[in-house]
GROMACS .gro file of C-alpha atoms in nm:
model
  221
    1LEU     CA    1  -0.470  -1.804   1.027
    2SER     CA    2  -0.593  -1.449   1.065
    3HIS     CA    3  -0.838  -1.219   0.908
    4SER     CA    4  -0.998  -0.884   1.009
    5ASP     CA    5  -1.311  -0.687   0.947
    6ILE     CA    6  -1.200  -0.449   0.656
    7GLY     CA    7  -1.233  -0.112   0.783
    8GLY     CA    8  -1.297  -0.211   1.126
    9TYR     CA    9  -1.612  -0.258   1.328
   10THR     CA   10  -1.650  -0.035   1.627
   11ALA     CA   11  -1.700   0.326   1.567
   12THR     CA   12  -1.767   0.582   1.838
   13PRO     CA   13  -1.899   0.948   1.826
   14GLY     CA   14  -1.636   1.136   1.655
   15ARG     CA   15  -1.444   0.849   1.528
   16HIS     CA   16  -1.543   0.675   1.227
   17ARG     CA   17  -1.391   0.495   0.922
   18THR     CA   18  -1.310   0.708   0.626
   19ARG     CA   19  -1.322   0.616   0.266
   20GLU     CA   20  -0.930   0.630   0.263
   21LEU     CA   21  -0.900   0.406   0.572
   22LEU     CA   22  -1.162   0.170   0.427
   23MET     CA   23  -0.954   0.139   0.089
   24ARG     CA   24  -0.620   0.119   0.259
   25TRP     CA   25  -0.754  -0.172   0.471
   26MET     CA   26  -0.856  -0.347   0.164
   27GLU     CA   27  -0.504  -0.351   0.034
   28LEU     CA   28  -0.390  -0.479   0.376
   29SER     CA   29  -0.641  -0.749   0.396
   30ALA     CA   30  -0.583  -0.874   0.041
   31LEU     CA   31  -0.213  -0.928   0.127
   32SER     CA   32  -0.239  -1.046   0.502
   33ASP     CA   33  -0.584  -1.209   0.572
   34VAL     CA   34  -0.686  -1.562   0.495
   35VAL     CA   35  -1.045  -1.455   0.454
   36PHE     CA   36  -1.132  -1.125   0.261
   37ARG     CA   37  -1.438  -0.978   0.424
   38THR     CA   38  -1.587  -0.649   0.543
   39HIS     CA   39  -1.844  -0.535   0.784
   40GLN     CA   40  -2.071  -0.242   0.787
   41GLY     CA   41  -1.980  -0.171   1.171
   42ASN     CA   42  -2.155  -0.082   1.468
   43ARG     CA   43  -2.261   0.257   1.333
   44PRO     CA   44  -2.322   0.179   0.954
   45LEU     CA   45  -2.458   0.539   0.870
   46HIS     CA   46  -2.139   0.686   1.008
   47ASN     CA   47  -1.888   0.469   0.841
   48ALA     CA   48  -1.773   0.455   0.483
   49GLN     CA   49  -1.928   0.150   0.297
   50PRO     CA   50  -1.786  -0.037  -0.002
   51TRP     CA   51  -2.111   0.054  -0.182
   52ASP     CA   52  -2.103   0.428  -0.112
   53THR     CA   53  -1.935   0.519  -0.432
   54PRO     CA   54  -1.826   0.342  -0.769
   55GLU     CA   55  -1.463   0.412  -0.673
   56LEU     CA   56  -1.503   0.218  -0.340
   57LEU     CA   57  -1.670  -0.062  -0.515
   58ASP     CA   58  -1.391  -0.085  -0.787
   59HIS     CA   59  -1.137  -0.091  -0.520
   60LEU     CA   60  -1.313  -0.376  -0.333
   61ARG     CA   61  -1.343  -0.583  -0.656
   62ASP     CA   62  -0.985  -0.517  -0.739
   63PHE     CA   63  -0.847  -0.645  -0.427
   64ALA     CA   64  -1.083  -0.938  -0.390
   65ARG     CA   65  -0.930  -1.038  -0.700
   66LEU     CA   66  -0.575  -0.991  -0.591
   67HIS     CA   67  -0.682  -1.194  -0.272
   68ARG     CA   68  -0.805  -1.465  -0.507
   69ALA     CA   69  -0.489  -1.460  -0.730
   70LEU     CA   70  -0.294  -1.532  -0.392
   71ALA     CA   71  -0.491  -1.832  -0.311
   72PRO     CA   72  -0.244  -2.100  -0.448
   73TYR     CA   73   0.045  -1.935  -0.254
   74ARG     CA   74  -0.176  -1.931   0.070
   75ALA     CA   75  -0.263  -2.291   0.014
   76GLU     CA   76   0.096  -2.376  -0.001
   77LEU     CA   77   0.189  -2.183   0.311
   78MET     CA   78  -0.108  -2.358   0.491
   79ARG     CA   79   0.075  -2.703   0.412
   80GLU     CA   80   0.380  -2.559   0.541
   81SER     CA   81   0.198  -2.454   0.849
   82SER     CA   82   0.058  -2.792   0.908
   83LEU     CA   83   0.403  -2.941   0.915
   84THR     CA   84   0.592  -2.671   1.103
   85GLY     CA   85   0.335  -2.444   1.275
   86MET     CA   86   0.461  -2.145   1.116
   87PRO     CA   87   0.183  -1.866   1.048
   88LEU     CA   88   0.098  -1.744   0.698
   89THR     CA   89   0.171  -1.379   0.796
   90ARG     CA   90   0.477  -1.332   1.021
   91PRO     CA   91   0.658  -1.064   1.172
   92LEU     CA   92   1.023  -0.984   1.035
   93PHE     CA   93   1.195  -1.114   1.336
   94MET     CA   94   1.089  -1.473   1.281
   95HIS     CA   95   1.322  -1.502   0.990
   96TYR     CA   96   1.556  -1.224   1.097
   97PRO     CA   97   1.601  -1.286   1.479
   98HIS     CA   98   1.940  -1.121   1.506
   99ASP     CA   99   1.846  -0.804   1.346
  100VAL     CA  100   1.733  -0.558   1.627
  101VAL     CA  101   1.570  -0.322   1.362
  102ALA     CA  102   1.346  -0.612   1.225
  103SER     CA  103   1.249  -0.698   1.570
  104ARG     CA  104   1.096  -0.334   1.630
  105VAL     CA  105   0.921  -0.300   1.267
  106ALA     CA  106   0.545  -0.320   1.336
  107THR     CA  107   0.415  -0.163   0.996
  108GLN     CA  108   0.524  -0.445   0.754
  109PHE     CA  109   0.519  -0.822   0.752
  110LEU     CA  110   0.624  -1.137   0.563
  111VAL     CA  111   0.372  -1.347   0.370
  112GLY     CA  112   0.553  -1.673   0.415
  113ARG     CA  113   0.922  -1.666   0.382
  114ASP     CA  114   0.972  -1.471   0.064
  115ILE     CA  115   0.713  -1.193   0.017
  116LEU     CA  116   0.742  -0.866   0.224
  117ALA     CA  117   0.443  -0.629   0.226
  118ALA     CA  118   0.445  -0.266   0.366
  119PRO     CA  119   0.097  -0.132   0.341
  120VAL     CA  120   0.014   0.228   0.397
  121MET     CA  121  -0.072   0.310   0.767
  122ASP     CA  122  -0.078   0.671   0.767
  123ARG     CA  123  -0.341   0.913   0.648
  124LYS     CA  124  -0.302   1.126   0.345
  125THR     CA  125   0.019   0.996   0.195
  126SER     CA  126   0.118   0.815  -0.114
  127ARG     CA  127   0.458   0.669   0.001
  128VAL     CA  128   0.575   0.442   0.267
  129HIS     CA  129   0.916   0.373   0.442
  130VAL     CA  130   1.015   0.007   0.390
  131TYR     CA  131   1.287  -0.182   0.593
  132LEU     CA  132   1.447  -0.450   0.407
  133PRO     CA  133   1.643  -0.704   0.620
  134PRO     CA  134   1.992  -0.762   0.561
  135GLY     CA  135   2.144  -1.084   0.398
  136ASP     CA  136   1.897  -1.093   0.108
  137THR     CA  137   1.847  -0.926  -0.226
  138TRP     CA  138   1.502  -0.790  -0.270
  139LEU     CA  139   1.301  -0.735  -0.583
  140ASP     CA  140   1.006  -0.494  -0.640
  141VAL     CA  141   0.712  -0.734  -0.715
  142TRP     CA  142   0.534  -0.483  -0.956
  143THR     CA  143   0.862  -0.402  -1.154
  144THR     CA  144   1.079  -0.703  -1.071
  145GLN     CA  145   1.371  -0.433  -1.041
  146GLN     CA  146   1.626  -0.500  -0.756
  147ALA     CA  147   1.573  -0.249  -0.478
  148PRO     CA  148   1.851   0.011  -0.429
  149ALA     CA  149   2.120  -0.003  -0.149
  150GLN     CA  150   2.093  -0.372  -0.082
  151PRO     CA  151   2.260  -0.476   0.236
  152THR     CA  152   2.580  -0.655   0.179
  153GLY     CA  153   2.703  -0.725   0.533
  154PRO     CA  154   2.644  -1.049   0.740
  155ARG     CA  155   2.293  -1.164   0.817
  156HIS     CA  156   2.306  -1.034   1.165
  157GLY     CA  157   2.383  -0.679   1.042
  158HIS     CA  158   2.133  -0.402   0.965
  159GLY     CA  159   1.939  -0.384   0.654
  160VAL     CA  160   1.827  -0.071   0.473
  161TRP     CA  161   1.536   0.179   0.481
  162LEU     CA  162   1.370   0.298   0.161
  163THR     CA  163   1.098   0.537   0.062
  164VAL     CA  164   0.863   0.363  -0.176
  165ASP     CA  165   0.582   0.521  -0.373
  166ALA     CA  166   0.247   0.358  -0.275
  167PRO     CA  167  -0.040   0.556  -0.443
  168MET     CA  168  -0.396   0.451  -0.369
  169GLY     CA  169  -0.418   0.089  -0.513
  170TRP     CA  170  -0.034   0.013  -0.518
  171PRO     CA  171   0.080  -0.124  -0.186
  172ALA     CA  172   0.451  -0.153  -0.163
  173VAL     CA  173   0.545  -0.551  -0.201
  174PHE     CA  174   0.880  -0.701  -0.251
  175ILE     CA  175   1.006  -1.062  -0.308
  176ARG     CA  176   1.342  -1.220  -0.233
  177ALA     CA  177   1.537  -1.282  -0.518
  178ASP     CA  178   1.595  -1.643  -0.454
  179ALA     CA  179   1.232  -1.707  -0.342
  180GLY     CA  180   1.085  -2.049  -0.379
  181LYS     CA  181   0.872  -2.140  -0.681
  182SER     CA  182   0.534  -2.093  -0.501
  183ALA     CA  183   0.630  -1.735  -0.402
  184THR     CA  184   0.771  -1.668  -0.762
  185ARG     CA  185   0.442  -1.789  -0.902
  186ALA     CA  186   0.234  -1.560  -0.659
  187ALA     CA  187   0.456  -1.251  -0.754
  188ALA     CA  188   0.385  -1.343  -1.119
  189ALA     CA  189   0.011  -1.366  -1.037
  190MET     CA  190   0.019  -1.008  -0.880
  191ARG     CA  191   0.182  -0.865  -1.190
  192GLU     CA  192  -0.083  -1.025  -1.399
  193TRP     CA  193  -0.339  -0.867  -1.172
  194ALA     CA  194  -0.165  -0.531  -1.223
  195ALA     CA  195  -0.161  -0.559  -1.602
  196GLU     CA  196  -0.543  -0.621  -1.612
  197ARG     CA  197  -0.590  -0.306  -1.414
  198GLY     CA  198  -0.384  -0.100  -1.666
  199GLY     CA  199  -0.039  -0.145  -1.527
  200LEU     CA  200   0.154   0.028  -1.254
  201PRO     CA  201   0.145   0.407  -1.254
  202PRO     CA  202   0.443   0.572  -1.431
  203HIS     CA  203   0.736   0.713  -1.275
  204ARG     CA  204   0.753   0.482  -0.968
  205HIS     CA  205   0.998   0.604  -0.704
  206VAL     CA  206   1.186   0.364  -0.509
  207ALA     CA  207   1.487   0.512  -0.335
  208PRO     CA  208   1.711   0.493  -0.006
  209MET     CA  209   1.531   0.689   0.252
  210ASP     CA  210   1.647   1.048   0.307
  211PRO     CA  211   1.908   1.053   0.598
  212VAL     CA  212   1.753   1.346   0.772
  213GLU     CA  213   1.405   1.215   0.752
  214LYS     CA  214   1.538   0.884   0.889
  215LEU     CA  215   1.705   1.070   1.171
  216VAL     CA  216   1.388   1.273   1.261
  217LEU     CA  217   1.183   0.944   1.264
  218GLY     CA  218   1.443   0.775   1.477
  219LEU     CA  219   1.516   0.485   1.248
  220TYR     CA  220   1.872   0.486   1.292
  221GLY     CA  221   2.023   0.162   1.473
   0.00000   0.00000   0.00000
C-alpha cells in the first residue's frame, strides 16, 4: 500500500508548490494512493492550499469522489495482495517483464493488472505521452474507444506510444479489453463520475505519437 502528501510537504526558498502542481497531484493520488490526503506543508503560506480558491476546492472534491468510487476495486486488489503479495499500484514491467520499454517507463503505472494510468507530470501542458505495452488491446476508460495503432506482435515485442489529451481534471486512463469484472466495474464507476461532472470535454485527441517528437525524446527502442 502507498500514499503521498498531495502536493508534497517540503518547500524551500524559491521552491514551492503551485496551484497546477497541487491539482495534478490530486489526479495522481486519486488513482494511485490507498489514502487520499493532503498536507499544508512546512511553509504553508508559500504553498498553494486546497482552500485558496473555489477552483482548487472543487478539484479536491471531484478527485476525492473519484478515489471513493474506486474503493471497491482497491478492496479487491487488497484481497489479491493478501494472497500473492502483489502491490495495488504496479510498474509496467511487473506484467510485461520482456518489454524493455516497459522496464524504463517511470511516468505511468498499472492499478492492478488491468488499468493503466498516465498522469500529467510536466508543467503547463494539456497532453501526455502514453506507452501501451504489447500483447493486449487497450480501451480509453473515458470513451470506451479502442486505442489506435494497437500492437499486434508477440508479447515480448514493443508496444505503441500515443499522445493523449489530458486537460486539467482528465488524466489519461486505459483499461485492457479483456479486463476482469472488478476492473470493468471500476472503469464504469469512473465514467459515471465523469458524467456527474458534465462529461468529458469534446474533441478528445488520442493518436499515435508523432515520429519526429518520439525521436527527439528518445522513445524509440
